[in-house]
XYZ file of C-alpha atoms in Angstrom:
707
model
C -1.531 198.552 160.223
C -2.626 201.664 162.166
C -6.330 202.461 161.748
C -8.169 205.762 162.622
C -6.747 209.221 163.291
C -3.931 208.940 160.824
C -1.933 212.169 160.023
C 0.050 212.612 157.059
C 2.160 215.845 156.565
C 2.958 217.554 153.251
C 6.440 219.071 153.153
C 8.241 220.744 150.323
C 10.278 223.558 148.875
C 8.414 226.596 147.608
C 7.053 226.143 143.957
C 7.598 222.179 144.147
C 3.776 221.678 143.720
C 3.039 220.979 147.234
C -0.335 223.026 147.311
C -1.397 221.664 143.991
C -0.976 218.050 145.360
C -2.867 218.995 148.468
C -5.751 220.178 146.259
C -5.460 217.103 144.243
C -5.750 214.778 147.421
C -8.228 216.486 149.408
C -10.518 218.157 146.578
C -13.238 220.157 148.528
C -12.556 218.299 151.863
C -10.543 221.242 153.243
C -10.405 223.639 156.045
C -8.396 226.561 157.145
C -7.239 227.853 160.529
C -4.099 228.329 162.593
C -1.642 225.844 163.880
C -2.223 225.296 167.535
C -0.445 227.921 169.662
C 0.769 230.107 166.683
C -0.745 232.603 164.307
C 0.285 230.721 161.284
C -2.222 229.705 158.640
C -3.015 226.034 158.418
C -4.436 224.050 155.770
C -5.744 220.611 156.483
C -8.082 218.243 154.583
C -8.922 214.487 154.312
C -8.319 211.916 151.674
C -8.998 208.130 151.617
C -6.897 205.188 150.891
C -8.467 201.937 149.583
C -8.359 199.381 152.306
C -8.367 201.782 155.182
C -11.588 202.279 156.939
C -11.144 205.906 158.271
C -10.207 208.998 156.230
C -6.601 210.370 156.521
C -6.065 213.865 157.639
C -3.548 215.618 155.518
C -1.798 218.733 156.922
C -0.043 221.166 154.504
C 2.960 222.442 156.288
C 4.555 225.825 155.175
C 7.049 225.760 152.222
C 10.690 225.655 153.156
C 13.906 224.922 151.652
C 15.372 223.316 154.882
C 14.412 222.425 158.430
C 16.231 225.462 159.623
C 13.743 228.478 159.485
C 14.393 231.680 157.699
C 10.909 233.161 158.538
C 8.347 232.764 161.075
C 6.254 230.450 158.993
C 9.051 227.969 158.417
C 9.471 227.575 162.268
C 6.232 225.631 162.331
C 7.734 222.705 160.329
C 10.316 221.754 163.098
C 7.978 222.710 165.926
C 5.708 219.942 164.739
C 8.213 217.282 163.367
C 10.483 217.560 166.484
C 7.568 217.159 168.877
C 5.621 213.691 168.760
C 3.002 215.118 171.210
C 1.806 217.860 168.813
C -1.670 217.331 167.641
C -0.469 217.563 164.033
C 2.493 215.241 164.329
C 2.455 213.079 161.298
C 2.639 209.152 160.902
C 3.934 209.680 157.394
C 5.582 212.711 155.758
C 5.192 213.171 151.949
C 8.143 215.219 150.724
C 7.130 216.818 147.380
C 10.207 217.168 145.130
C 10.617 219.201 142.039
C 12.292 216.666 139.477
C 13.736 219.529 137.526
C 15.812 220.678 140.444
C 16.594 217.399 142.275
C 19.686 218.114 144.096
C 18.510 221.335 145.869
C 15.021 219.480 146.641
C 16.704 216.584 148.113
C 18.469 218.534 150.847
C 15.168 218.945 152.580
C 14.355 215.328 152.222
C 17.549 214.084 153.748
C 16.922 216.418 156.750
C 13.332 215.051 157.073
C 14.588 211.464 156.615
C 17.261 211.772 159.501
C 14.400 212.774 161.774
C 13.397 209.103 161.656
C 9.707 209.757 160.608
C 8.314 207.373 157.939
C 8.707 209.232 154.567
C 7.427 209.125 151.064
C 8.796 211.044 148.098
C 6.262 212.448 145.664
C 8.438 213.086 142.490
C 6.627 216.069 140.798
C 7.299 218.296 137.770
C 8.620 215.309 135.601
C 7.284 216.964 132.588
C 9.196 220.080 133.281
C 12.322 218.044 133.840
C 11.833 216.343 130.397
C 11.392 219.673 128.749
C 14.826 220.452 130.089
C 16.319 217.302 128.701
C 16.456 215.473 131.952
C 15.403 211.980 132.579
C 14.878 211.002 136.361
C 14.811 207.359 137.286
C 12.606 207.059 140.125
C 13.327 203.377 140.833
C 17.122 204.158 141.035
C 16.252 207.091 143.406
C 14.136 204.730 145.600
C 16.793 202.204 145.857
C 19.512 204.697 147.051
C 17.352 206.655 149.395
C 15.511 203.616 150.851
C 12.150 205.193 150.690
C 9.218 204.688 148.322
C 9.287 207.159 145.421
C 5.969 207.817 143.487
C 6.142 209.584 140.144
C 3.249 212.060 139.967
C 1.976 215.209 138.156
C 0.161 217.012 140.820
C -1.555 219.222 138.110
C -3.394 216.341 136.470
C -3.505 213.864 139.334
C -1.539 211.390 137.387
C 0.226 209.077 139.846
C -1.735 209.946 142.943
C -3.094 206.431 143.255
C 0.529 205.170 143.453
C 1.420 207.748 146.039
C -1.525 206.627 148.204
C -0.334 203.235 147.946
C 3.292 204.298 149.136
C 1.781 206.013 152.020
C -0.221 202.824 152.817
C 3.006 200.863 152.558
C 4.721 203.015 155.060
C 1.710 202.918 157.416
C 1.565 199.151 157.233
C 5.387 198.516 157.783
C 5.594 195.995 160.883
C 9.093 197.218 161.425
C 11.151 200.283 160.803
C 12.687 200.404 157.222
C 16.310 200.455 156.970
C 17.082 204.111 157.223
C 19.872 205.728 155.437
C 21.372 208.576 157.520
C 22.811 211.448 155.579
C 24.547 213.225 158.321
C 26.740 211.650 160.971
C 27.771 213.575 164.182
C 31.544 214.239 164.609
C 33.922 214.981 167.534
C 32.301 216.763 170.445
C 28.907 216.614 168.720
C 28.615 212.922 169.544
C 28.952 213.554 173.422
C 26.623 216.683 173.229
C 23.915 214.575 171.417
C 24.167 211.643 173.893
C 23.683 213.974 176.874
C 20.681 215.698 175.136
C 19.103 212.427 174.297
C 19.467 211.238 177.902
C 18.168 214.414 179.523
C 15.124 214.812 177.183
C 14.455 211.092 176.641
C 15.027 211.194 172.812
C 16.024 208.280 170.572
C 17.174 210.149 167.426
C 20.551 211.832 166.985
C 19.221 214.381 164.507
C 16.159 215.394 166.671
C 18.578 215.931 169.471
C 20.734 218.290 167.305
C 17.624 220.184 166.473
C 17.065 220.600 170.207
C 20.469 222.223 170.369
C 20.135 224.468 167.337
C 16.486 225.418 167.448
C 15.362 225.251 170.962
C 14.394 228.916 171.078
C 12.030 228.242 168.276
C 10.334 225.290 169.895
C 7.013 226.210 171.440
C 6.800 222.945 173.372
C 9.988 223.631 175.402
C 9.791 225.630 178.623
C 12.317 228.410 179.558
C 14.140 226.234 182.024
C 14.653 223.599 179.457
C 16.000 226.177 176.914
C 18.279 227.452 179.598
C 19.700 224.020 180.154
C 20.197 223.578 176.470
C 22.231 226.862 176.403
C 24.359 225.580 179.187
C 25.196 222.286 177.241
C 26.122 224.454 174.287
C 28.592 226.338 176.385
C 29.895 223.091 177.960
C 30.764 221.559 174.714
C 31.720 224.846 172.940
C 29.148 224.031 170.118
C 29.417 226.365 167.221
C 25.967 226.488 165.654
C 27.338 228.431 162.456
C 30.088 226.069 161.844
C 27.837 223.044 162.399
C 25.243 224.412 159.866
C 27.825 225.019 157.388
C 29.575 221.626 157.551
C 26.204 219.869 157.795
C 25.061 221.330 154.499
C 28.311 220.644 152.738
C 28.197 217.006 153.965
C 24.661 216.454 152.884
C 25.408 217.784 149.385
C 28.484 215.522 149.199
C 26.104 212.419 149.739
C 23.327 213.874 147.465
C 25.536 214.419 144.376
C 26.370 210.855 143.606
C 22.664 209.941 144.111
C 21.565 212.553 141.689
C 24.220 211.581 139.136
C 22.996 207.953 139.092
C 19.213 208.781 138.985
C 19.304 211.651 136.566
C 20.534 211.471 132.959
C 20.870 214.380 130.525
C 19.416 213.818 127.019
C 20.770 217.100 125.741
C 21.532 220.666 126.687
C 19.925 221.532 130.011
C 18.185 224.776 130.062
C 14.749 226.307 130.869
C 11.736 225.297 128.653
C 11.515 227.118 125.304
C 8.385 229.145 126.183
C 9.690 230.044 129.584
C 12.811 231.573 128.101
C 10.861 233.427 125.451
C 8.136 234.909 127.719
C 10.828 235.837 130.391
C 12.643 237.912 127.789
C 9.657 240.118 127.471
C 7.800 239.879 130.973
C 11.124 240.370 132.908
C 12.151 243.264 130.624
C 13.275 246.406 132.398
C 10.536 248.497 130.412
C 8.092 246.143 128.824
C 7.793 244.104 132.156
C 6.242 247.116 133.934
C 4.081 248.114 130.892
C 2.681 244.551 130.697
C 2.046 244.430 134.387
C 0.059 247.737 134.196
C -1.905 246.402 131.307
C -2.604 243.202 133.142
C -3.925 245.134 136.144
C -5.999 247.450 133.893
C -7.551 244.471 132.221
C -8.419 242.925 135.431
C -10.391 245.995 136.558
C -11.999 246.367 133.309
C -13.283 242.763 133.472
C -14.720 243.233 136.956
C -17.022 245.943 135.458
C -17.617 244.375 132.036
C -18.392 240.888 133.154
C -19.990 241.553 136.643
C -22.314 244.362 135.735
C -25.087 242.195 134.218
C -25.109 239.769 137.162
C -24.856 242.491 139.816
C -27.746 244.501 138.286
C -29.795 241.241 138.000
C -29.121 240.366 141.610
C -29.861 243.962 142.823
C -33.244 244.255 141.096
C -34.138 240.533 142.148
C -33.324 241.359 145.797
C -35.462 244.518 145.596
C -38.345 242.553 144.074
C -38.159 239.819 146.722
C -38.029 242.304 149.594
C -41.070 244.015 148.109
C -42.737 240.661 147.819
C -42.052 239.859 151.435
C -43.155 243.238 152.744
C -46.497 242.790 151.023
C -46.962 239.256 151.994
C -46.356 239.719 155.712
C -48.691 241.624 158.054
C -47.650 245.111 158.739
C -45.885 245.700 161.886
C -42.467 245.591 163.708
C -41.643 242.118 162.644
C -42.272 243.000 158.975
C -39.908 246.106 159.271
C -37.326 244.103 160.965
C -37.265 241.317 158.278
C -37.611 243.535 155.331
C -35.634 246.740 156.135
C -33.262 245.007 158.544
C -32.502 241.336 157.668
C -33.324 241.093 153.873
C -31.886 244.621 153.226
C -28.576 243.507 154.834
C -28.657 240.336 152.643
C -29.164 242.400 149.533
C -26.248 244.465 150.328
C -24.123 241.328 150.544
C -25.166 239.249 147.471
C -25.165 242.167 144.986
C -21.320 242.285 145.107
C -20.739 238.440 144.769
C -20.017 238.665 140.951
C -17.265 241.341 141.411
C -15.665 239.364 144.348
C -15.753 235.995 142.300
C -14.192 237.704 139.092
C -11.513 239.435 141.095
C -10.311 236.256 142.970
C -10.543 234.196 139.789
C -8.278 236.350 137.804
C -5.865 236.704 140.609
C -5.846 232.808 140.802
C -5.076 232.708 137.060
C -2.057 234.851 137.478
C -0.837 232.810 140.264
C -1.486 229.449 138.601
C 0.197 230.700 135.349
C 3.524 231.454 137.087
C 3.222 235.202 136.079
C 2.996 236.367 139.790
C 6.503 235.271 140.474
C 7.640 237.413 137.558
C 5.791 240.464 139.129
C 7.977 239.861 142.304
C 11.187 239.918 140.262
C 10.542 242.981 138.213
C 9.185 244.827 141.235
C 12.172 244.164 143.524
C 14.214 246.998 142.149
C 11.482 249.401 142.375
C 10.474 248.263 145.861
C 13.936 248.790 147.220
C 13.722 252.563 146.471
C 10.894 252.736 149.104
C 12.553 250.646 151.834
C 10.890 247.225 150.735
C 12.034 244.224 148.530
C 10.506 242.024 145.999
C 8.868 239.779 148.595
C 6.809 242.545 149.746
C 4.886 242.354 146.453
C 3.139 239.203 147.663
C 1.568 240.830 150.720
C 0.814 244.003 148.787
C -0.979 242.064 145.977
C -2.726 239.834 148.360
C -3.922 242.915 150.218
C -6.037 243.277 146.952
C -7.985 240.391 148.507
C -7.914 241.087 152.134
C -5.364 242.812 154.329
C -5.699 240.355 157.138
C -4.130 237.115 155.413
C -1.922 239.550 153.491
C -0.268 240.863 156.614
C 0.129 237.327 157.852
C 2.063 236.468 154.681
C 4.627 238.926 155.626
C 6.220 236.297 157.770
C 8.029 235.070 154.557
C 10.037 238.361 154.588
C 13.356 237.560 156.554
C 14.119 241.152 157.410
C 12.353 242.474 160.510
C 12.675 245.980 159.087
C 11.148 245.228 155.728
C 8.490 243.033 157.280
C 7.376 245.971 159.626
C 7.204 248.462 156.621
C 5.209 245.996 154.731
C 2.722 245.531 157.564
C 2.289 249.347 158.002
C 1.446 249.961 154.429
C -0.460 246.909 153.233
C -3.918 248.212 154.409
C -3.401 250.881 151.666
C -3.896 248.305 148.942
C -7.568 248.294 148.076
C -8.940 245.088 149.487
C -12.210 243.260 148.171
C -14.041 244.772 151.118
C -13.615 248.205 149.467
C -14.856 246.842 145.988
C -18.651 247.067 146.977
C -18.016 250.877 148.041
C -16.019 251.608 144.872
C -18.531 250.035 142.539
C -21.675 251.642 143.797
C -20.099 255.173 144.023
C -18.488 254.827 140.585
C -21.847 253.672 139.118
C -23.421 256.769 140.637
C -21.221 259.432 139.146
C -19.086 257.970 136.352
C -20.787 257.212 133.018
C -20.553 253.767 131.482
C -19.049 254.961 128.145
C -16.364 253.523 126.229
C -12.922 255.015 125.581
C -11.339 253.780 122.147
C -14.166 251.369 122.021
C -12.360 249.075 124.395
C -11.935 250.547 127.877
C -14.865 251.553 130.025
C -14.635 254.825 131.827
C -15.871 253.134 135.036
C -13.011 250.323 134.669
C -10.568 253.107 134.283
C -11.640 254.996 137.407
C -11.701 251.647 139.429
C -8.118 250.971 138.171
C -7.106 254.448 139.098
C -8.388 253.875 142.602
C -6.401 250.643 143.023
C -3.374 252.344 141.603
C -3.766 255.250 143.914
C -3.649 252.792 146.737
C -0.331 251.276 145.422
C 1.210 254.696 145.146
C 0.037 255.519 148.750
C 1.502 252.431 150.068
C 4.941 252.914 148.373
C 4.919 256.682 149.352
C 3.933 255.796 152.941
C 6.868 253.197 152.965
C 9.426 255.746 151.854
C 8.232 258.148 154.362
C 8.245 255.669 157.189
C 11.614 254.355 156.226
C 13.057 257.882 156.981
C 11.917 257.563 160.676
C 12.371 253.790 161.090
C 16.090 252.938 161.291
C 17.374 249.806 159.233
C 19.301 247.575 161.432
C 20.006 244.624 159.222
C 21.068 244.105 155.632
C 18.431 242.950 153.001
C 18.548 240.308 150.218
C 15.924 238.844 147.731
C 16.227 235.272 146.537
C 13.437 233.643 144.421
C 13.046 230.584 142.352
C 10.729 231.184 139.459
C 8.517 228.412 138.381
C 7.874 227.619 134.600
C 4.834 228.834 132.927
C 1.823 226.684 133.032
C -1.788 226.893 131.811
C -4.197 227.550 134.813
C -6.037 224.589 136.155
C -9.598 225.684 135.818
C -10.806 223.434 138.529
C -8.402 225.131 140.988
C -9.400 228.603 139.652
C -13.055 227.688 140.134
C -12.240 226.341 143.744
C -10.659 229.677 144.457
C -13.597 231.650 143.292
C -15.962 229.469 145.427
C -13.781 229.794 148.592
C -13.645 233.614 148.119
C -17.249 233.990 147.634
C -18.019 231.610 150.468
C -15.658 233.543 152.779
C -17.140 236.790 151.645
C -20.800 235.767 152.203
C -20.242 233.780 155.415
C -17.603 235.890 157.119
C -17.969 239.387 155.990
C -21.785 238.628 155.401
C -22.219 237.760 159.202
C -20.744 241.154 160.104
C -22.866 243.019 157.512
C -25.948 241.113 158.651
C -25.357 241.764 162.559
C -24.683 245.562 161.924
C -27.540 245.863 159.427
C -29.873 244.625 162.126
C -28.352 246.620 164.950
C -28.561 249.773 162.961
C -32.241 249.072 161.966
C -32.965 248.813 165.780
C -30.950 252.123 166.406
C -32.688 253.827 163.460
C -36.240 252.607 164.369
C -36.205 253.540 168.149
C -35.064 256.762 169.990
C -34.755 258.326 173.461
C -38.024 259.053 175.180
C -40.874 260.195 173.069
C -38.682 262.385 170.553
C -39.581 260.247 167.592
C -43.308 260.472 168.379
C -43.140 264.260 168.933
C -41.241 264.790 165.695
C -43.818 262.902 163.959
C -46.670 264.953 165.458
C -44.958 268.202 164.543
C -44.398 267.137 160.837
C -48.095 265.977 160.500
C -49.451 269.349 161.768
C -47.082 271.377 159.784
C -47.889 269.516 156.520
C -51.664 268.860 156.963
C -52.243 270.282 153.383
C -49.728 268.147 151.786
C -50.281 264.661 149.969
C -50.183 261.492 151.961
C -47.124 260.365 150.131
C -45.197 263.581 151.043
C -46.305 263.392 154.679
C -45.229 259.742 154.964
C -41.862 260.524 153.561
C -41.316 263.549 155.825
C -42.396 261.491 158.824
C -39.978 258.688 158.145
C -37.140 261.128 157.692
C -38.032 263.092 160.852
C -38.376 259.845 162.874
C -35.058 258.551 161.644
C -33.328 261.909 162.506
C -34.666 261.649 166.145
C -33.685 257.941 166.557
C -30.687 256.767 168.510
C -28.636 256.472 165.195
C -29.695 259.821 164.165
C -28.713 261.476 167.394
C -25.329 259.836 167.252
C -24.965 260.863 163.637
C -25.751 264.574 164.427
C -23.143 264.340 167.270
C -20.244 263.544 164.773
C -21.658 265.588 161.987
C -19.489 268.849 162.663
C -16.406 266.632 162.152
C -17.378 265.192 158.923
C -19.356 268.264 157.389
C -16.181 269.667 155.793
C -15.962 266.361 153.839
C -19.445 266.903 152.354
C -21.029 264.244 154.428
C -24.215 264.406 156.569
C -25.142 262.515 159.777
C -26.468 259.586 157.832
C -23.086 259.016 155.982
C -21.333 259.540 159.402
C -23.422 256.585 160.868
C -22.166 254.401 157.917
C -18.710 255.449 158.270
C -18.561 254.505 162.005
C -20.381 251.152 161.227
C -17.698 250.355 158.625
C -15.033 250.352 161.312
C -16.047 246.799 161.810
C -15.742 246.011 158.280
C -15.328 248.309 155.301
C -18.017 246.457 153.191
C -20.629 247.212 156.005
C -20.880 250.905 154.536
C -23.094 250.032 151.630
C -25.318 247.672 153.613
C -25.744 250.330 156.458
C -26.595 252.923 153.887
C -29.143 250.698 152.353
C -30.639 249.998 155.686
C -30.813 253.678 156.630
C -32.209 254.935 153.451
C -34.786 252.045 153.373
C -36.080 253.445 156.624
C -36.247 256.819 155.405
C -37.431 256.123 151.901
C -40.527 257.567 150.362
C -41.475 255.029 147.825
C -44.004 252.300 148.074
C -41.906 250.153 145.727
C -38.798 248.872 147.275
C -35.766 250.553 145.434
C -32.415 248.785 144.637
C -29.354 249.865 146.620
C -28.093 252.226 143.857
C -31.668 253.903 143.679
C -31.706 254.389 147.266
C -28.730 256.480 146.980
C -29.806 258.305 143.935
C -33.003 259.353 145.497
C -31.374 260.819 148.772
C -31.693 264.583 149.044
C -29.312 267.078 150.683
C -31.246 268.709 153.468
C -29.301 271.970 153.088
C -29.625 272.329 149.414
C -32.551 270.235 148.529
C -30.527 268.796 145.671
C -29.051 265.329 145.196
C -27.031 264.103 148.175
C -24.532 261.820 146.456
C -23.036 264.570 144.067
C -19.745 263.842 142.241
C -18.002 265.905 144.838
C -19.434 263.788 147.630
C -18.870 260.471 145.948
C -15.101 261.283 145.034
C -14.576 262.403 148.544
C -15.921 259.119 149.890
C -13.733 257.260 147.360
C -10.605 259.066 148.604
C -11.598 258.468 152.086
C -11.912 254.649 151.624
C -8.790 254.479 149.495
C -6.649 255.536 152.553
C -8.824 254.767 155.640
C -7.801 252.140 158.130
C -11.584 251.047 158.290
C -11.135 247.477 159.562
C -11.097 246.326 163.164
C -9.691 242.682 161.946
C -6.752 244.424 160.428
C -5.779 246.368 163.563
C -6.081 243.150 165.575
C -3.746 241.088 163.099
C -1.217 244.010 163.299
C -1.383 243.888 166.989
C -0.754 240.257 166.913
C 2.085 240.431 164.361
C 3.924 243.199 166.044
C 3.369 241.961 169.585
C 1.917 245.306 170.847
C -0.254 248.287 170.375
C 2.501 250.874 169.490
C 2.557 250.113 165.602
C -1.173 249.561 165.172
C -1.864 252.833 166.818
C 0.600 254.620 164.598
C -0.764 252.923 161.611
C -4.332 253.868 162.598
C -3.329 257.476 163.283
C -1.525 258.196 160.008
C -3.877 256.494 157.629
C -6.973 258.245 159.323
C -5.132 261.590 158.954
C -4.188 260.740 155.328
C -7.886 259.610 154.583
C -9.443 262.779 156.161
C -7.016 265.108 154.380
C -7.467 263.616 150.938
C -11.232 263.558 151.318
C -11.187 267.149 152.553
C -9.124 268.281 149.563
C -11.149 266.254 147.001
C -14.649 267.651 148.208
C -13.349 271.424 148.476
C -11.772 271.259 144.950
C -14.826 269.587 143.306
C -17.795 271.515 145.157
């Protein structure tokens, strides 16, 4: 039996339970990245099998209905399975099959089996099949398919031990199991296959056929090899479309008798009772939209109602901790760097952990329950009016978490036209990076009163901002569709899963992963920029800062020491490197109600939107006039407008900032991923330009109307 560096691939149709099984097998031993050579997200993890010394690497391949790809994500499957030299090429493939739709799921299995890779079937969703009056005989299925079949329930972990034993059995096979081939070449295909096998040193007929049909998708084939295959196609007059049609028909002809023997009906076959009842309401042409809006409203209400206590506690605790460190350390540059730079940056990160955790937890519940698929269906008709389709909902909703992975999920959209439109408007969805900005500004100017005794006004405003982002995305898609010509037809097909109770372990894991990502990934950027801006705000060109301090002291010699210290701190900040740069851009942002300090934070947030709050906290901690360390919110409340002497963050300024961040493309990572997905700078630059114009115009109008 093979020992060490064992790889197992997980393959299956969408909604067959593949990701659930992956989580059940690997638990917390997971990591994400990209597949080698392609910008497709890769999930991998490890699990152990009793009797094997080394852990097994499990690679979760993108969900697909067939080995013939319809999207960029799906090309990864055959790019790996047809290339034994690929670092993720598996020793065993686990094909996850939905027992309630056996015939369609077996199509993918027969294709994988014909590749000659040792295969195990994980027969999932047997409970759903039983609720549809279907009894699936796993033993009969294994006898006919000539592969191990393990009955599992990926949600509960039932049968996972037997699945591991089946994998171990395939790994320990001393000789190849007798394979049942489900497609046999015909006519000229035989000669074509033999020539391809000889040229490329292949020993499997179906792999050779994949070279013929998919060579343009294979990253491991150089251009000369692709050209040679094109010549072979011409030589044998190979018709790919005819082959694919005849192959599919031939496979289903062999699958049907297998299913008829393995599956017995115990009564009328129909969807589960509660699925039918709930769908009659949630997919209703009127109530479906009303319920979706209420669900979103409740989500944003929960963010404020549940997170406020924890956020306030973290904010106060962070301020007290910084004050203790400031008093415990000797005065000097190191004290200022650690307290005003490093610790203030950390405070700007952790204070928003509760909101991030609750948002991701609630979104995970919607996905786990099966409701998110219904949202795609009811939104398809609406989306088409704006040049999109139902699948565009997934990236748009994912954009509420982060635009970068959301844009990457557009690969599941088969239409290049609709994919491009979705990429261009996804950043308008308010991502979690905007949440810290929204919550702190809303807390400054919106009262925490209740409406009808249920809804918080702050929650309603937050819901309004997210809804405004959606309206902006749809409106922009419609406008862009006028200028971008459609060159291909569009279609939308989706298999909806049955409703399920959320698995709280998975919900908790999703919350943990989101918080970890925010703290470690976004946190690193916030920390770095906080420190950089502390340096820029603490030092200036030549002796400008010292001269400014001297002038203030001489001018205010009759004032109290506290007033002098505050004026000196403000003057030094204004004459620092950061202050000088802020003054340079101030004329451009003045019509929006912003001063040079806000301008510095705006520029800093181009690296990452969430940096805005941390940068403001750092800047105002340097220019603060209180001996006690204030919270982030208190720093903004205490800031004075140098022109009027009143409060800087008035409702007009706060709402102007909110409008700016609803529409602004303030994220270098998003620009980078759009460049990568569109293969050039044309569309990222167009996207950046139209979003910045939209952000500036909306902020300008808002400030002028409210001031």
